[in-house]
Short mmCIF file of C-alpha atoms in Angstrom, two decimals:
data_model
loop_
_atom_site.label_atom_id
_atom_site.label_comp_id
_atom_site.label_asym_id
_atom_site.label_seq_id
_atom_site.Cartn_x
_atom_site.Cartn_y
_atom_site.Cartn_z
CA MET D 1 0.59 0.19 -0.19
CA LYS D 2 1.20 3.45 -1.06
CA VAL D 3 1.95 6.10 2.00
CA PRO D 4 -0.40 9.20 1.43
CA PHE D 5 0.94 12.44 0.96
CA SER D 6 0.11 16.71 0.65
CA LEU D 7 1.06 19.06 -1.11
CA TYR D 8 0.81 22.78 -0.22
CA VAL D 9 1.58 25.48 -2.93
CA HIS D 10 1.71 28.29 -2.05
CA TRP D 11 0.18 31.37 -3.45
CA PRO D 12 1.94 34.82 -1.69
CA TYR D 13 0.10 37.90 -3.28
CA CYS D 14 -3.17 39.98 -2.20
CA THR D 15 -4.93 42.58 -3.14
CA PHE D 16 -5.20 43.97 0.25
CA LEU D 17 -3.24 43.25 3.66
CA CYS D 18 -5.50 42.63 6.16
CA ARG D 19 -4.70 44.05 9.69
CA PHE D 20 -4.59 41.24 11.49
CA CYS D 21 -2.59 38.61 8.94
CA ALA D 22 0.78 37.21 9.93
CA PHE D 23 1.08 34.73 6.66
CA SER D 24 3.41 35.43 4.13
CA LYS D 25 2.19 37.55 1.68
CA ALA D 26 3.08 40.74 -0.97
CA ARG D 27 0.52 43.09 -1.71
CA VAL D 28 0.04 42.92 -5.85
CA PRO D 29 2.59 44.79 -7.22
CA ALA D 30 1.68 47.71 -9.57
CA LYS D 31 2.79 46.60 -12.53
CA GLY D 32 0.33 43.91 -11.39
CA VAL D 33 1.73 39.80 -10.73
CA GLU D 34 4.67 38.00 -13.17
CA HIS D 35 2.13 35.40 -13.50
CA GLU D 36 4.01 33.23 -15.41
CA ARG D 37 7.89 33.46 -13.19
CA ILE D 38 5.96 32.54 -10.61
CA THR D 39 4.15 29.45 -12.03
CA SER D 40 7.25 28.40 -13.60
CA ALA D 41 9.19 28.46 -10.44
CA LEU D 42 6.48 26.97 -8.66
CA LEU D 43 6.86 23.83 -11.15
CA LYS D 44 10.41 24.01 -10.95
CA GLU D 45 10.15 23.54 -6.99
CA LEU D 46 7.75 21.32 -7.31
CA ARG D 47 9.31 18.62 -9.46
CA THR D 48 12.79 19.07 -7.56
CA SER D 49 10.01 18.56 -4.12
CA LEU D 50 8.39 15.87 -5.36
CA ALA D 51 11.08 13.60 -7.34
CA PRO D 52 12.07 11.84 -4.23
CA HIS D 53 8.31 10.70 -3.10
CA LYS D 54 7.15 9.20 -6.60
CA ASP D 55 6.23 5.65 -5.07
CA LYS D 56 3.56 7.92 -2.85
CA VAL D 57 0.37 8.77 -3.50
CA LEU D 58 -0.86 12.40 -3.31
CA GLN D 59 -3.97 12.74 -0.89
CA SER D 60 -4.45 16.09 -0.96
CA ILE D 61 -3.34 19.67 -2.60
CA TYR D 62 -3.89 22.88 -1.04
CA PHE D 63 -3.46 26.10 -2.18
CA GLY D 64 -3.08 28.87 0.07
CA GLY D 65 -1.57 32.28 0.86
CA GLY D 66 -1.31 34.87 0.43
CA THR D 67 -4.99 34.58 -1.93
CA PRO D 68 -4.14 31.96 -4.27
CA SER D 69 -7.67 32.59 -6.40
CA LEU D 70 -5.70 35.88 -7.76
CA ALA D 71 -4.30 33.01 -10.04
CA GLN D 72 -5.18 31.99 -13.12
CA PRO D 73 -6.84 29.05 -13.24
CA ARG D 74 -4.74 27.50 -16.26
CA ASN D 75 -1.84 28.15 -14.19
CA ILE D 76 -3.58 25.63 -11.09
CA ALA D 77 -4.62 24.10 -13.08
CA GLN D 78 -0.82 23.30 -15.05
CA ILE D 79 0.46 23.18 -10.96
CA ILE D 80 -2.03 20.42 -10.38
CA GLU D 81 -0.98 17.76 -13.74
CA ALA D 82 2.48 18.66 -13.33
CA ALA D 83 1.67 16.87 -9.45
CA ASN D 84 -0.42 13.92 -10.45
CA SER D 85 2.39 13.51 -13.19
CA LEU D 86 5.70 12.86 -10.34
CA VAL D 87 3.24 11.54 -7.45
CA PRO D 88 0.04 10.11 -8.69
CA LEU D 89 -3.51 11.64 -7.35
CA ALA D 90 -5.55 8.75 -4.96
CA SER D 91 -9.10 8.53 -6.92
CA ASP D 92 -10.65 10.16 -3.95
CA ALA D 93 -8.06 13.03 -3.65
CA GLU D 94 -9.01 16.39 -2.62
CA ILE D 95 -7.74 19.71 -3.44
CA THR D 96 -8.23 22.93 -2.30
CA LEU D 97 -8.19 26.26 -3.07
CA GLU D 98 -9.16 29.71 -0.20
CA SER D 99 -10.41 32.15 -1.49
CA ASN D 100 -11.97 35.67 -0.25
CA PRO D 101 -15.40 36.66 -1.48
CA THR D 102 -14.86 39.68 -3.91
CA SER D 103 -16.91 39.59 -7.26
CA ALA D 104 -13.72 39.25 -9.12
CA GLU D 105 -12.93 36.45 -7.86
CA VAL D 106 -16.04 34.72 -7.34
CA GLY D 107 -16.86 34.86 -11.29
CA LYS D 108 -13.47 32.42 -11.57
CA MET D 109 -14.83 30.17 -9.64
CA ARG D 110 -16.00 27.93 -12.91
CA ASP D 111 -13.01 28.42 -14.11
CA PHE D 112 -11.56 26.60 -11.23
CA LYS D 113 -13.24 23.73 -10.75
CA GLN D 114 -12.27 23.42 -14.46
CA ALA D 115 -9.15 23.71 -13.76
CA GLY D 116 -9.18 20.10 -11.07
CA VAL D 117 -9.86 21.79 -7.94
CA THR D 118 -12.17 19.74 -5.81
CA ARG D 119 -13.29 22.07 -2.59
CA TYR D 120 -13.61 25.35 -1.97
CA SER D 121 -13.05 27.47 1.34
CA ILE D 122 -14.12 31.27 1.65
CA GLY D 123 -12.51 33.96 3.84
CA ILE D 124 -15.08 35.23 5.46
CA GLN D 125 -14.68 35.95 8.25
CA THR D 126 -17.10 38.42 9.51
CA LEU D 127 -20.88 39.91 8.47
CA ASN D 128 -20.09 42.94 10.38
CA ASP D 129 -19.25 45.64 7.90
CA LEU D 130 -17.73 48.47 9.41
CA THR D 131 -15.67 45.68 11.40
CA LEU D 132 -13.92 43.75 7.99
CA ALA D 133 -13.72 47.64 6.50
CA ARG D 134 -11.25 48.77 9.51
CA MET D 135 -9.69 44.93 9.02
CA GLY D 136 -8.75 45.74 5.60
CA ARG D 137 -11.19 43.57 3.25
CA LEU D 138 -12.53 44.51 0.56
CA HIS D 139 -15.87 42.82 0.48
CA THR D 140 -19.16 43.27 2.67
CA GLY D 141 -20.62 40.10 5.22
CA ALA D 142 -23.29 40.06 2.47
CA GLU D 143 -21.30 39.55 -0.52
CA GLY D 144 -19.12 37.37 1.79
CA LEU D 145 -22.59 34.90 2.18
CA ALA D 146 -23.75 35.43 -1.51
CA ALA D 147 -19.88 33.80 -2.49
CA VAL D 148 -20.31 30.24 -0.20
CA ASP D 149 -24.09 30.36 -1.86
CA ARG D 150 -22.46 31.31 -5.38
CA ALA D 151 -19.98 28.10 -4.04
CA GLN D 152 -22.17 25.38 -3.25
CA ALA D 153 -23.56 25.15 -6.78
CA LEU D 154 -20.11 24.50 -7.93
CA PHE D 155 -18.77 22.35 -5.49
CA PRO D 156 -21.79 20.92 -3.57
CA GLY D 157 -20.92 19.40 -0.29
CA LYS D 158 -17.75 20.74 -0.38
CA VAL D 159 -17.23 24.02 0.85
CA SER D 160 -16.32 24.96 3.70
CA PHE D 161 -15.78 29.12 5.37
CA ASP D 162 -14.17 31.19 8.48
CA MET D 163 -15.29 32.80 10.37
CA ILE D 164 -13.40 34.91 13.25
CA PHE D 165 -14.40 35.99 16.90
CA GLY D 166 -13.00 38.32 19.22
CA PHE D 167 -13.13 41.66 17.16
CA GLU D 168 -13.33 45.27 18.60
CA GLY D 169 -17.16 45.88 20.56
CA GLN D 170 -17.81 43.24 19.60
CA THR D 171 -20.59 41.47 22.00
CA LEU D 172 -21.62 38.15 22.27
CA ASP D 173 -25.19 38.79 21.47
CA GLN D 174 -23.27 40.47 17.99
CA TRP D 175 -22.27 36.81 17.73
CA GLN D 176 -24.49 34.69 18.10
CA LYS D 177 -26.62 36.38 15.85
CA GLU D 178 -23.77 35.86 12.89
CA LEU D 179 -23.24 32.44 13.32
CA GLU D 180 -26.92 32.25 13.39
CA THR D 181 -26.89 33.67 10.17
CA VAL D 182 -24.14 31.53 8.66
CA LEU D 183 -24.94 28.80 9.44
CA LYS D 184 -27.95 28.85 8.11
CA HIS D 185 -26.30 29.43 4.70
CA ALA D 186 -23.49 26.76 5.82
CA ASP D 187 -22.38 23.58 3.27
CA ASN D 188 -20.31 20.93 5.15
CA HIS D 189 -17.57 22.74 6.52
CA MET D 190 -16.93 25.59 8.51
CA SER D 191 -13.53 27.16 10.42
CA VAL D 192 -14.31 29.45 13.99
CA TYR D 193 -10.64 31.49 14.86
CA GLN D 194 -10.61 33.47 17.49
CA LEU D 195 -8.74 37.01 16.99
CA THR D 196 -5.07 36.48 17.61
CA VAL D 197 -3.00 39.43 17.62
CA GLU D 198 0.25 38.02 16.17
CA PRO D 199 3.14 40.34 16.33
CA GLY D 200 4.58 43.16 13.26
CA THR D 201 0.57 43.26 12.34
CA PRO D 202 -0.93 46.41 12.08
CA LEU D 203 -3.27 45.28 14.36
CA PHE D 204 -0.65 44.36 17.37
CA ARG D 205 0.34 47.74 16.97
CA ASP D 206 -2.77 48.74 17.51
CA ARG D 207 -3.62 46.75 20.36
CA ASN D 208 0.07 48.52 21.97
CA ALA D 209 -0.71 51.97 21.77
CA GLN D 210 -3.77 51.38 22.86
CA ARG D 211 -5.66 51.88 19.69
CA VAL D 212 -7.36 49.34 19.78
CA VAL D 213 -9.01 47.41 22.75
CA LEU D 214 -10.29 43.55 22.18
CA PRO D 215 -13.06 41.27 24.58
CA SER D 216 -12.08 39.94 27.35
CA GLY D 217 -10.95 36.70 27.53
CA ASP D 218 -13.80 35.71 29.74
CA LEU D 219 -16.28 37.26 26.73
CA SER D 220 -13.63 35.43 24.24
CA ALA D 221 -13.98 32.47 26.02
CA GLN D 222 -17.98 32.53 25.80
CA MET D 223 -17.95 33.15 22.49
CA TYR D 224 -16.38 30.35 21.60
CA GLU D 225 -18.80 28.41 23.56
CA SER D 226 -21.28 29.39 21.63
CA ALA D 227 -19.55 28.67 18.62
CA VAL D 228 -19.62 25.19 19.89
CA GLU D 229 -23.18 24.78 21.90
CA MET D 230 -24.78 26.44 17.82
CA CYS D 231 -22.44 24.52 15.46
CA THR D 232 -22.91 21.12 16.87
CA ALA D 233 -27.45 21.95 17.41
CA LYS D 234 -26.93 21.91 13.69
CA GLY D 235 -25.40 18.17 13.07
CA PHE D 236 -21.58 19.39 12.47
CA ARG D 237 -18.95 18.05 14.68
CA HIS D 238 -16.69 19.66 16.84
CA TYR D 239 -13.85 17.89 15.12
CA GLU D 240 -10.85 20.24 16.03
CA VAL D 241 -10.68 23.16 18.24
CA SER D 242 -11.37 25.65 15.46
CA ASN D 243 -13.26 23.06 12.80
CA TYR D 244 -16.68 22.09 12.82
CA ALA D 245 -18.03 19.25 9.82
CA VAL D 246 -20.61 17.73 9.25
CA PRO D 247 -19.37 13.57 9.97
CA GLY D 248 -17.69 12.33 6.64
CA SER D 249 -16.84 16.52 5.41
CA GLU D 250 -12.93 16.67 7.31
CA SER D 251 -10.70 18.87 5.60
CA MET D 252 -8.47 15.92 4.75
CA HIS D 253 -5.31 17.62 4.43
CA ASN D 254 -5.26 19.99 7.69
CA VAL D 255 -6.84 16.06 9.05
CA GLY D 256 -3.12 15.32 7.74
CA TYR D 257 -1.01 17.99 9.04
CA TRP D 258 -3.07 17.38 13.08
CA GLN D 259 -2.18 12.82 12.04
CA GLY D 260 1.11 13.44 11.14
CA ARG D 261 1.01 12.71 7.20
CA GLN D 262 3.84 14.18 5.00
CA TRP D 263 3.71 16.74 3.10
CA VAL D 264 5.74 19.20 0.97
CA GLY D 265 5.48 22.06 0.72
CA ILE D 266 6.38 25.31 -2.10
CA GLY D 267 6.32 28.33 -3.06
CA PRO D 268 7.25 31.27 -0.90
CA SER D 269 7.89 30.62 3.14
CA ALA D 270 6.00 27.17 2.46
CA HIS D 271 7.12 24.59 4.85
CA SER D 272 7.60 20.44 4.72
CA ARG D 273 7.71 17.47 6.77
CA PHE D 274 8.72 14.51 5.57
CA ILE D 275 10.30 11.12 5.74
CA ASP D 276 14.00 12.15 3.22
CA PRO D 277 13.30 8.42 1.25
CA SER D 278 17.66 7.81 0.73
CA SER D 279 17.75 8.95 4.72
CA ASN D 280 14.50 8.01 6.28
CA GLN D 281 15.35 10.58 8.56
CA ARG D 282 12.39 13.50 9.00
CA ILE D 283 12.42 16.66 7.58
CA SER D 284 11.67 19.83 8.51
CA SER D 285 12.25 22.20 5.22
CA MET D 286 11.16 25.94 4.96
CA ARG D 287 11.13 27.72 2.05
CA LEU D 288 12.54 32.20 1.16
CA PRO D 289 10.27 34.23 2.43
CA ASP D 290 10.99 36.90 0.04
CA ILE D 291 9.02 36.44 -3.35
CA GLN D 292 11.78 37.57 -5.91
CA ARG D 293 14.52 35.72 -4.07
CA TRP D 294 12.60 32.68 -3.80
CA ALA D 295 11.65 32.99 -7.65
CA GLN D 296 15.08 33.08 -8.12
CA HIS D 297 16.81 30.94 -6.41
CA CYS D 298 14.45 27.88 -8.10
CA GLU D 299 15.40 29.20 -11.23
CA LYS D 300 19.11 28.74 -10.54
CA PHE D 301 18.83 25.77 -8.24
CA GLY D 302 15.34 24.52 -8.58
CA HIS D 303 13.88 24.98 -5.42
CA GLY D 304 13.86 28.23 -3.25
CA THR D 305 14.73 26.08 0.24
CA ALA D 306 15.46 28.87 2.57
CA LYS D 307 16.26 25.62 6.02
CA SER D 308 15.65 21.89 6.10
CA THR D 309 16.85 20.14 9.35
CA VAL D 310 16.83 16.69 10.59
CA ILE D 311 14.18 16.17 13.20
CA SER D 312 14.83 14.37 16.50
CA ASP D 313 12.70 11.24 17.29
CA ALA D 314 11.95 12.78 21.43
CA ASP D 315 10.18 16.47 18.53
CA ALA D 316 8.31 14.36 16.85
CA LYS D 317 7.18 12.22 19.20
CA GLN D 318 6.51 15.22 20.71
CA GLU D 319 4.14 16.69 17.96
CA ALA D 320 2.91 13.43 17.51
CA VAL D 321 0.83 14.36 20.60
CA VAL D 322 0.09 17.79 20.90
CA PHE D 323 -1.56 17.85 17.41
CA GLY D 324 -3.84 14.81 17.73
CA LEU D 325 -4.74 16.88 21.06
CA ARG D 326 -6.36 19.19 18.59
CA MET D 327 -8.62 16.40 17.84
CA LEU D 328 -11.26 15.07 19.37
CA ASP D 329 -10.44 12.09 18.07
CA GLY D 330 -6.99 12.80 19.97
CA ILE D 331 -4.16 10.49 18.87
CA THR D 332 -4.43 6.32 18.54
CA ASP D 333 -1.83 4.58 20.02
CA ARG D 334 -1.16 2.49 16.63
CA ARG D 335 0.06 5.87 15.27
CA PHE D 336 1.98 7.44 18.21
CA ALA D 337 4.00 3.61 17.14
CA SER D 338 4.63 5.30 13.66
CA VAL D 339 6.61 8.06 15.00
CA SER D 340 7.66 6.09 18.21
CA GLY D 341 10.07 3.25 17.39
CA GLY D 342 7.52 1.50 19.35
CA GLN D 343 7.07 2.93 22.46
CA SER D 344 3.31 2.87 24.11
CA LEU D 345 1.27 6.09 24.34
CA LYS D 346 1.57 5.26 27.95
CA ASP D 347 4.13 5.01 28.60
CA TYR D 348 5.48 7.85 26.91
CA LEU D 349 3.14 10.35 28.94
CA TYR D 350 4.15 8.48 32.00
CA MET D 351 7.66 8.13 31.77
CA ASP D 352 8.00 11.12 34.39
CA ARG D 353 6.46 8.94 36.79
CA VAL D 354 8.35 5.70 35.66
CA GLN D 355 12.00 7.39 35.88
#
């Protein structure tokens, strides 16, 4: 049986930069995106990175960013076809593309489906238009819901969207009303995140300068508990800390991360975790974050890797437990044994007591 494998593709450009976002991204240049150059670099890195893994099977591909729905559908198709030619796609492979609900991106949905995308993920974030504007978003709450409805017509049963709670001025009642509304439009999956204030973001600077006051920890906890109760009541299973799905509709790609599946990431700042076939060592690697430097390295060397390190046995065990505990199903003895060299989960968790 072939080992399941995943591919993450990072598209780094955004038309706007959200005030809370700490992901690697850049605003679309005034002269426009060099689509062909970026795609060519991604394809070079793809071929270099997947070549050692031809004996595996691609369980999922995830186009993240940035805003990958700004890419040309034909370029997305090229990447999917190239990946499949190197590591065959499973018959039930999940291919997800992230999108923002602006009219230009929504209009390309059908083309992305024809390119090979099977699952669509939309960043609604909130239905409050004032909050959206304050955070730098270019869409309204109504446009977010309309995008979800349109996506469901093209990707029935394969649409997800993101919501965030904990914005400035948000009350528990407002949050519950937002949830009530989006749940009427929900397909089979949704992600609900607490707003996090990441160093280096405009929101971080605003909070530190006391220009922004966010909800208290107690209020945020109430918002989280409300999400759990309301989503569960609608038939969604709270399968991971921030994710809800109708049973059988969990994100195959993200579950792979939490269960320790191997994956390769391509594109600026993309991360990878895999077992090197030549050395049988677990490897963690990261690509160069600067888009131009990354592209130049791909053109010259076939990849834009910034650093690559060996994951120790101790770190592998720790990661397995920490990521496994994010999920409702937890971590099984069998899964832990696959990274522990046969050590049982019980022995590992109680090792200090034994000693």
